[in-house]
């Protein structure tokens, strides 16, 4: 091929230059048209979202106003606490729990959503409709408030004061040094298929075994949640005594327990194979025939505080009465949060409407049979073991109680 002369080379260069320039201009025009229509569409969506936000804000304010802006009645119905108690809870979670206002969702709205879910076991989609929020927003702030409540547990768990020598309360005066009562209960949960066998109870329910300890004022002192329903009370109890964050029992003090546990130092149980439950002594019938029966009667009257505590807990928070569909770790946190909030309500409200109403039978705790070993170390009781010394002490106490009662009847 013959080489091109200079003029032909220049002509072809100019031709390719204009051809490339035309193609670039066409691509540029296409990009600009695409950007124009995209931004126009996005702007329309943003405008719609802004209009929707503007339109729903008054509706959200109206929802909150209907609950907390019209006095205590609606607030107690919906959230299980008065307006003043709700304000104190929001302040506590803000100052001590690290809860903050975020994305136009106030702390009061976050806490209100959280309490409605606990009190009425409402589903996420129900709260979406009621509060004009997305499902992701409801879920995110439920978990934020839950974490905040757990964060302040050291402030909300009650203290256990021993019964003093000058106590005149007929239920407690004989139990000098007693701190309160202890028992276990089951709460139904939802777990994966592979975990169901571990959480299955003797009654074929999928539950977690919860250990609760309360003081004489029906406030929770300690709660251990997370054990599988198949775990015996003895195993849960042993863990509560021996774990790092354990139940503290100073030597010389004790808790009342039921006959399913071992009578041992730090834990005073009733006599087995002897009448015990309160209904067996109702209306003055079937007077005690010996010191064991009389001791069991007084023991049952005092230890009933933990049964009423559990019953009130499940009566107050509907989420504990049927399985929920959170992860099992979250479900265990919910159980503890409900106990903490019950303490808070009883601490901040002058009267508790839930306590004044009868507790249904199905809300009362059900325990397992117990058998374990124990020892005493470092000034506190960190495990359990039956001892002859403790049995003799119980016999002496029971005889003293029975003799005084019998002498009072004669006189």
Coordinates of N, CA, C and O in Angstrom, one line a residue, residues 13-151:
X13 N -7.7 12.6 9.8 CA -7.6 13.0 11.2 C -8.8 13.8 11.6 O -9.4 13.6 12.6
X14 N -9.1 14.8 10.7 CA -10.2 15.7 11.0 C -11.5 15.0 11.0 O -12.4 15.2 11.9
X15 N -11.7 14.0 10.1 CA -12.9 13.2 10.0 C -13.1 12.4 11.3 O -14.2 12.4 11.9
X16 N -12.1 11.7 11.8 CA -12.2 10.9 13.0 C -12.4 11.8 14.2 O -13.2 11.4 15.2
X17 N -11.8 13.0 14.2 CA -12.0 13.9 15.4 C -13.5 14.2 15.5 O -14.1 14.2 16.6
X18 N -14.1 14.7 14.4 CA -15.5 15.1 14.5 C -16.4 13.9 14.8 O -17.5 14.0 15.4
X19 N -16.1 12.7 14.3 CA -16.9 11.5 14.5 C -16.9 11.2 16.0 O -17.9 10.9 16.7
X20 N -15.7 11.2 16.7 CA -15.6 10.9 18.1 C -16.3 12.0 18.9 O -17.0 11.7 19.9
X21 N -16.2 13.2 18.5 CA -16.8 14.3 19.2 C -18.3 14.2 19.2 O -19.0 14.4 20.2
X22 N -18.9 13.7 18.0 CA -20.3 13.5 17.9 C -20.8 12.4 18.8 O -21.8 12.5 19.5
X23 N -20.0 11.3 18.9 CA -20.4 10.2 19.8 C -20.3 10.6 21.3 O -21.2 10.3 22.1
X24 N -19.3 11.4 21.6 CA -19.2 11.9 23.0 C -20.4 12.8 23.4 O -21.0 12.8 24.5
X25 N -20.8 13.6 22.4 CA -21.9 14.5 22.7 C -23.2 13.7 22.9 O -24.0 14.0 23.7
X26 N -23.4 12.6 22.0 CA -24.6 11.8 22.2 C -24.6 11.1 23.5 O -25.7 11.1 24.2
X27 N -23.5 10.6 24.0 CA -23.4 9.9 25.3 C -23.7 10.9 26.4 O -24.4 10.7 27.4
X28 N -23.1 12.1 26.3 CA -23.3 13.2 27.3 C -24.8 13.5 27.4 O -25.3 13.7 28.5
X29 N -25.4 13.7 26.2 CA -26.8 14.0 26.2 C -27.7 12.9 26.9 O -28.6 13.2 27.7
X30 N -27.3 11.6 26.6 CA -28.0 10.5 27.3 C -27.8 10.5 28.8 O -28.8 10.3 29.5
X31 N -26.6 10.8 29.2 CA -26.3 10.8 30.7 C -27.1 11.9 31.3 O -27.7 11.8 32.4
X32 N -27.1 13.1 30.7 CA -27.8 14.2 31.2 C -29.3 14.0 31.3 O -30.0 14.4 32.3
X33 N -29.9 13.4 30.2 CA -31.3 13.1 30.2 C -31.6 12.1 31.4 O -32.6 12.2 32.1
X34 N -30.8 11.0 31.5 CA -31.0 10.0 32.6 C -31.0 10.7 34.0 O -31.8 10.5 34.8
X35 N -29.9 11.6 34.2 CA -29.8 12.3 35.5 C -31.0 13.2 35.7 O -31.5 13.2 36.8
X36 N -31.5 13.8 34.7 CA -32.6 14.7 34.8 C -33.9 14.0 35.3 O -34.5 14.4 36.3
X37 N -34.2 12.9 34.6 CA -35.4 12.1 34.9 C -35.2 11.4 36.3 O -36.2 11.3 37.1
X38 N -34.0 11.0 36.6 CA -33.8 10.3 37.9 C -34.0 11.3 39.1 O -34.7 11.0 40.1
X39 N -33.3 12.5 38.9 CA -33.5 13.5 40.0 C -34.9 14.0 40.1 O -35.4 14.3 41.2
X40 N -35.6 14.1 39.0 CA -37.0 14.5 39.0 C -37.8 13.5 39.8 O -38.7 13.9 40.6
X41 N -37.6 12.2 39.5 CA -38.4 11.2 40.1 C -38.0 11.1 41.6 O -38.9 11.0 42.5
X42 N -36.7 11.2 41.9 CA -36.3 11.2 43.3 C -36.8 12.4 44.1 O -37.3 12.3 45.3
X43 N -36.8 13.5 43.5 CA -37.3 14.7 44.1 C -38.8 14.6 44.4 O -39.3 15.0 45.5
X44 N -39.6 13.9 43.5 CA -41.0 13.7 43.7 C -41.2 12.8 44.9 O -42.1 13.0 45.8
X45 N -40.3 11.7 45.0 CA -40.5 10.8 46.2 C -40.1 11.5 47.5 O -40.8 11.3 48.5
X46 N -39.0 12.3 47.4 CA -38.7 13.0 48.6 C -39.8 14.0 49.1 O -40.1 14.1 50.3
X47 N -40.4 14.6 48.1 CA -41.5 15.5 48.4 C -42.7 14.8 49.0 O -43.3 15.2 50.0
X48 N -43.0 13.6 48.4 CA -44.0 12.8 49.0 C -43.7 12.3 50.4 O -44.6 12.4 51.3
X49 N -42.5 11.9 50.6 CA -42.1 11.5 52.0 C -42.2 12.7 53.0 O -42.6 12.5 54.1
X50 N -41.7 13.8 52.5 CA -41.8 15.0 53.4 C -43.3 15.4 53.7 O -43.6 15.6 54.8
X51 N -44.1 15.3 52.7 CA -45.5 15.6 52.9 C -46.1 14.5 53.9 O -46.9 14.9 54.7
X52 N -45.7 13.3 53.7 CA -46.2 12.2 54.5 C -45.8 12.4 56.0 O -46.5 12.3 56.9
X53 N -44.5 12.8 56.1 CA -44.0 13.1 57.5 C -44.7 14.3 58.1 O -45.1 14.2 59.3
X54 N -45.0 15.3 57.3 CA -45.7 16.5 57.8 C -47.1 16.1 58.2 O -47.6 16.5 59.3
X55 N -47.7 15.2 57.4 CA -49.1 14.8 57.7 C -49.2 13.8 58.8 O -50.3 13.8 59.5
X56 N -48.2 13.0 59.1 CA -48.3 12.0 60.1 C -47.8 12.5 61.5 O -48.2 11.9 62.5
X57 N -47.0 13.5 61.5 CA -46.6 14.0 62.8 C -47.7 14.4 63.7 O -47.7 14.0 64.9
X58 N -48.7 15.1 63.3 CA -49.8 15.4 64.2 C -50.6 14.1 64.6 O -51.0 14.1 65.7
X59 N -50.6 13.1 63.7 CA -51.3 11.9 64.1 C -50.5 11.2 65.2 O -51.1 10.6 66.1
X60 N -49.2 11.2 65.1 CA -48.3 10.6 66.1 C -48.5 11.3 67.5 O -48.6 10.7 68.5
X61 N -48.5 12.6 67.4 CA -48.7 13.4 68.6 C -50.1 13.1 69.2 O -50.2 13.0 70.5
X62 N -51.1 12.9 68.4 CA -52.4 12.6 68.9 C -52.4 11.2 69.6 O -53.1 11.0 70.6
X63 N -51.7 10.2 69.0 CA -51.6 8.9 69.6 C -51.0 9.0 71.0 O -51.6 8.4 72.0
X64 N -49.9 9.7 71.1 CA -49.3 9.8 72.5 C -50.2 10.6 73.4 O -50.3 10.3 74.6
X65 N -50.9 11.6 72.9 CA -51.7 12.5 73.7 C -52.9 11.6 74.3 O -53.3 11.8 75.5
X66 N -53.4 10.7 73.5 CA -54.5 9.9 73.9 C -54.1 8.9 75.1 O -54.9 8.6 75.9
X67 N -52.8 8.6 75.1 CA -52.3 7.7 76.1 C -51.8 8.4 77.3 O -52.2 8.0 78.5
X68 N -51.0 9.4 77.2 CA -50.3 10.0 78.3 C -50.8 11.5 78.6 O -50.4 12.1 79.6
X69 N -51.6 12.0 77.7 CA -52.0 13.4 77.8 C -53.4 13.6 78.5 O -53.8 14.8 78.6
X70 N -54.0 12.6 78.8 CA -55.4 12.7 79.4 C -55.5 12.1 80.8 O -56.6 11.5 81.1
X71 N -54.4 12.2 81.5 CA -54.5 11.7 82.9 C -54.0 10.3 83.1 O -53.6 9.6 82.1
X72 N -54.1 9.8 84.3 CA -53.5 8.5 84.7 C -54.3 7.3 84.1 O -53.8 6.2 83.9
X73 N -55.6 7.4 83.9 CA -56.5 6.3 83.6 C -56.0 5.6 82.4 O -55.7 4.4 82.4
X74 N -55.9 6.3 81.2 CA -55.5 5.7 80.0 C -54.0 5.2 80.1 O -53.7 4.2 79.5
X75 N -53.2 6.0 80.8 CA -51.8 5.6 80.9 C -51.6 4.3 81.6 O -50.8 3.4 81.2
X76 N -52.4 4.1 82.7 CA -52.3 2.8 83.4 C -52.9 1.7 82.6 O -52.3 0.6 82.6
X77 N -54.0 1.9 81.9 CA -54.5 0.9 81.1 C -53.5 0.4 80.0 O -53.4 -0.8 79.8
X78 N -52.9 1.4 79.4 CA -52.1 1.1 78.2 C -50.7 0.6 78.6 O -50.1 -0.3 78.0
X79 N -50.1 1.3 79.6 CA -48.7 1.2 79.9 C -48.4 0.6 81.3 O -47.3 0.4 81.7
X80 N -49.5 0.3 82.1 CA -49.4 -0.2 83.4 C -48.7 0.7 84.4 O -48.3 0.2 85.5
X81 N -48.6 2.0 84.1 CA -48.1 2.9 85.1 C -48.7 4.3 84.9 O -49.2 4.6 83.8
X82 N -48.6 5.1 85.9 CA -49.2 6.5 85.8 C -48.3 7.4 85.0 O -47.2 7.0 84.6
X83 N -48.8 8.6 84.7 CA -48.1 9.5 83.9 C -46.8 10.0 84.6 O -45.8 10.1 84.0
X84 N -46.9 10.2 85.9 CA -45.8 10.6 86.6 C -44.7 9.5 86.6 O -43.5 9.8 86.5
X85 N -45.1 8.2 86.8 CA -44.2 7.1 86.8 C -43.5 7.0 85.4 O -42.3 6.7 85.3
X86 N -44.3 7.2 84.4 CA -43.7 7.1 83.0 C -42.7 8.2 82.8 O -41.6 8.0 82.2
X87 N -42.9 9.4 83.3 CA -42.0 10.5 83.2 C -40.7 10.2 83.9 O -39.6 10.4 83.4
X88 N -40.8 9.6 85.1 CA -39.6 9.2 85.9 C -38.8 8.1 85.2 O -37.6 8.1 85.2
X89 N -39.6 7.2 84.6 CA -38.9 6.1 83.9 C -38.1 6.6 82.7 O -37.0 6.2 82.4
X90 N -38.7 7.5 81.9 CA -38.0 8.1 80.8 C -36.8 8.9 81.2 O -35.7 8.8 80.6
X91 N -36.9 9.6 82.3 CA -35.7 10.3 82.8 C -34.6 9.4 83.3 O -33.4 9.6 83.0
X92 N -35.0 8.3 84.0 CA -34.0 7.3 84.4 C -33.3 6.6 83.2 O -32.1 6.5 83.2
X93 N -34.1 6.3 82.2 CA -33.5 5.6 81.1 C -32.6 6.6 80.3 O -31.6 6.2 79.6
X94 N -32.9 7.9 80.3 CA -32.1 8.9 79.6 C -30.8 9.1 80.4 O -29.7 9.1 79.7
X95 N -30.9 9.3 81.7 CA -29.7 9.7 82.4 C -28.8 8.5 82.7 O -27.6 8.6 82.6
X96 N -29.4 7.4 83.2 CA -28.7 6.2 83.6 C -28.6 5.2 82.5 O -27.6 4.4 82.5
X97 N -29.6 5.1 81.7 CA -29.6 4.0 80.7 C -29.1 4.4 79.3 O -29.0 3.5 78.4
X98 N -28.8 5.6 79.1 CA -28.2 6.0 77.8 C -29.2 6.1 76.7 O -28.8 6.2 75.5
X99 N -30.5 6.2 77.0 CA -31.5 6.3 75.9 C -31.5 7.8 75.4 O -31.5 8.7 76.2
X100 N -31.7 8.0 74.1 CA -31.6 9.3 73.5 C -32.8 9.5 72.5 O -33.3 8.5 71.9
X101 N -33.1 10.8 72.3 CA -34.1 11.1 71.2 C -33.3 10.9 69.9 O -32.2 11.4 69.7
X102 N -34.0 10.2 68.9 CA -33.3 10.0 67.6 C -34.3 10.0 66.5 O -35.4 9.5 66.6
X103 N -33.9 10.6 65.4 CA -34.7 10.6 64.1 C -36.2 10.9 64.4 O -37.1 10.2 63.9
X104 N -36.4 12.0 65.1 CA -37.8 12.5 65.3 C -38.6 11.5 66.1 O -39.8 11.6 66.1
X105 N -38.0 10.5 66.8 CA -38.7 9.6 67.7 C -38.3 10.0 69.1 O -37.1 9.7 69.5
X106 N -39.2 10.6 69.9 CA -38.8 11.0 71.2 C -38.7 9.8 72.2 O -39.1 8.7 71.9
X107 N -38.0 10.1 73.3 CA -37.8 9.0 74.3 C -39.2 8.6 74.8 O -39.4 7.4 75.0
X108 N -40.1 9.5 75.0 CA -41.5 9.1 75.5 C -42.2 8.2 74.5 O -42.8 7.2 74.9
X109 N -42.0 8.4 73.2 CA -42.6 7.5 72.2 C -41.9 6.2 72.2 O -42.6 5.1 72.1
X110 N -40.6 6.2 72.3 CA -39.9 4.9 72.3 C -40.3 4.0 73.5 O -40.6 2.8 73.4
X111 N -40.4 4.7 74.7 CA -40.8 3.9 75.9 C -42.2 3.5 75.8 O -42.6 2.4 76.3
X112 N -43.1 4.3 75.3 CA -44.5 4.0 75.2 C -44.7 2.8 74.3 O -45.4 1.8 74.6
X113 N -44.0 2.7 73.1 CA -44.1 1.6 72.2 C -43.6 0.3 72.9 O -44.2 -0.7 72.9
X114 N -42.5 0.4 73.7 CA -41.9 -0.7 74.4 C -42.9 -1.2 75.4 O -43.1 -2.4 75.5
X115 N -43.5 -0.4 76.2 CA -44.4 -0.8 77.3 C -45.7 -1.4 76.7 O -46.2 -2.4 77.3
X116 N -46.2 -0.9 75.6 CA -47.4 -1.5 75.0 C -47.1 -2.9 74.5 O -48.0 -3.8 74.7
X117 N -46.0 -3.1 74.0 CA -45.6 -4.5 73.5 C -45.6 -5.4 74.7 O -46.1 -6.5 74.6
X118 N -45.0 -5.0 75.8 CA -44.9 -5.8 77.0 C -46.2 -6.1 77.7 O -46.6 -7.2 78.0
X119 N -47.0 -5.0 77.8 CA -48.3 -5.0 78.6 C -49.3 -5.8 77.8 O -50.2 -6.5 78.4
X120 N -49.4 -5.7 76.5 CA -50.5 -6.3 75.7 C -50.0 -7.3 74.7 O -50.8 -7.9 74.0
X121 N -48.7 -7.6 74.6 CA -48.1 -8.5 73.6 C -48.6 -8.2 72.2 O -49.0 -9.1 71.5
X122 N -48.5 -6.9 71.9 CA -48.9 -6.5 70.5 C -47.8 -6.8 69.5 O -46.6 -6.7 69.8
X123 N -48.2 -7.1 68.3 CA -47.2 -7.5 67.3 C -46.7 -6.2 66.6 O -47.3 -5.1 66.7
X124 N -45.5 -6.3 66.0 CA -44.9 -5.2 65.3 C -45.8 -4.5 64.3 O -45.9 -3.3 64.3
X125 N -46.5 -5.3 63.5 CA -47.4 -4.7 62.5 C -48.5 -3.9 63.1 O -49.0 -2.9 62.5
X126 N -49.0 -4.3 64.3 CA -50.0 -3.5 65.0 C -49.5 -2.1 65.4 O -50.2 -1.1 65.3
X127 N -48.3 -2.1 65.9 CA -47.7 -0.8 66.3 C -47.4 0.0 65.1 O -47.4 1.3 65.2
X128 N -47.1 -0.6 64.0 CA -46.8 0.2 62.8 C -48.0 1.0 62.4 O -48.0 2.2 62.1
X129 N -49.2 0.4 62.5 CA -50.4 1.1 62.1 C -50.8 2.1 63.1 O -51.2 3.3 62.8
X130 N -50.6 1.8 64.4 CA -51.0 2.7 65.5 C -50.1 3.9 65.6 O -50.6 5.1 65.8
X131 N -48.8 3.8 65.4 CA -47.9 4.9 65.6 C -47.4 5.5 64.3 O -46.5 6.4 64.3
X132 N -47.9 5.0 63.1 CA -47.4 5.5 61.8 C -45.9 5.4 61.6 O -45.3 6.4 61.2
X133 N -45.4 4.3 62.0 CA -44.0 4.0 61.9 C -43.7 2.8 61.1 O -44.6 1.9 61.0
X134 N -42.5 2.6 60.6 CA -42.1 1.4 59.8 C -41.8 0.3 60.8 O -41.6 0.5 62.0
X135 N -41.9 -0.9 60.3 CA -41.6 -2.1 61.1 C -40.2 -2.0 61.7 O -39.9 -2.4 62.8
X136 N -39.2 -1.5 60.8 CA -37.8 -1.4 61.2 C -37.7 -0.4 62.4 O -36.9 -0.7 63.3
X137 N -38.4 0.6 62.3 CA -38.4 1.7 63.4 C -38.9 1.1 64.7 O -38.3 1.3 65.8
X138 N -40.0 0.4 64.7 CA -40.6 -0.2 65.9 C -39.6 -1.2 66.5 O -39.3 -1.2 67.7
X139 N -39.0 -2.1 65.6 CA -38.1 -3.1 66.1 C -36.8 -2.4 66.7 O -36.4 -2.9 67.8
X140 N -36.3 -1.4 66.0 CA -35.1 -0.8 66.5 C -35.2 -0.2 67.8 O -34.4 -0.4 68.7
X141 N -36.3 0.6 68.0 CA -36.4 1.3 69.3 C -36.9 0.4 70.4 O -36.7 0.6 71.6
X142 N -37.6 -0.7 70.1 CA -37.9 -1.7 71.1 C -36.6 -2.3 71.7 O -36.5 -2.4 72.9
X143 N -35.7 -2.6 70.9 CA -34.4 -3.2 71.3 C -33.6 -2.2 72.1 O -32.9 -2.5 73.0
X144 N -33.7 -0.9 71.6 CA -32.9 0.1 72.3 C -33.4 0.3 73.7 O -32.6 0.5 74.7
X145 N -34.7 0.4 73.9 CA -35.3 0.6 75.2 C -35.0 -0.6 76.1 O -34.7 -0.5 77.3
X146 N -35.1 -1.8 75.5 CA -34.9 -3.1 76.3 C -33.4 -3.1 76.8 O -33.2 -3.4 78.0
X147 N -32.5 -2.7 76.0 CA -31.1 -2.6 76.4 C -30.9 -1.6 77.5 O -30.1 -1.8 78.4
X148 N -31.6 -0.5 77.4 CA -31.5 0.6 78.4 C -32.1 0.1 79.7 O -31.5 0.4 80.8
X149 N -33.2 -0.6 79.7 CA -33.7 -1.1 81.0 C -32.8 -2.1 81.6 O -32.5 -2.0 82.9
X150 N -32.2 -3.0 80.9 CA -31.3 -4.0 81.4 C -30.0 -3.3 82.0 O -29.5 -3.7 83.0
X151 N -29.7 -2.1 81.4 CA -28.5 -1.4 81.8 C -28.6 -0.8 83.2 O -27.6 -0.6 83.9

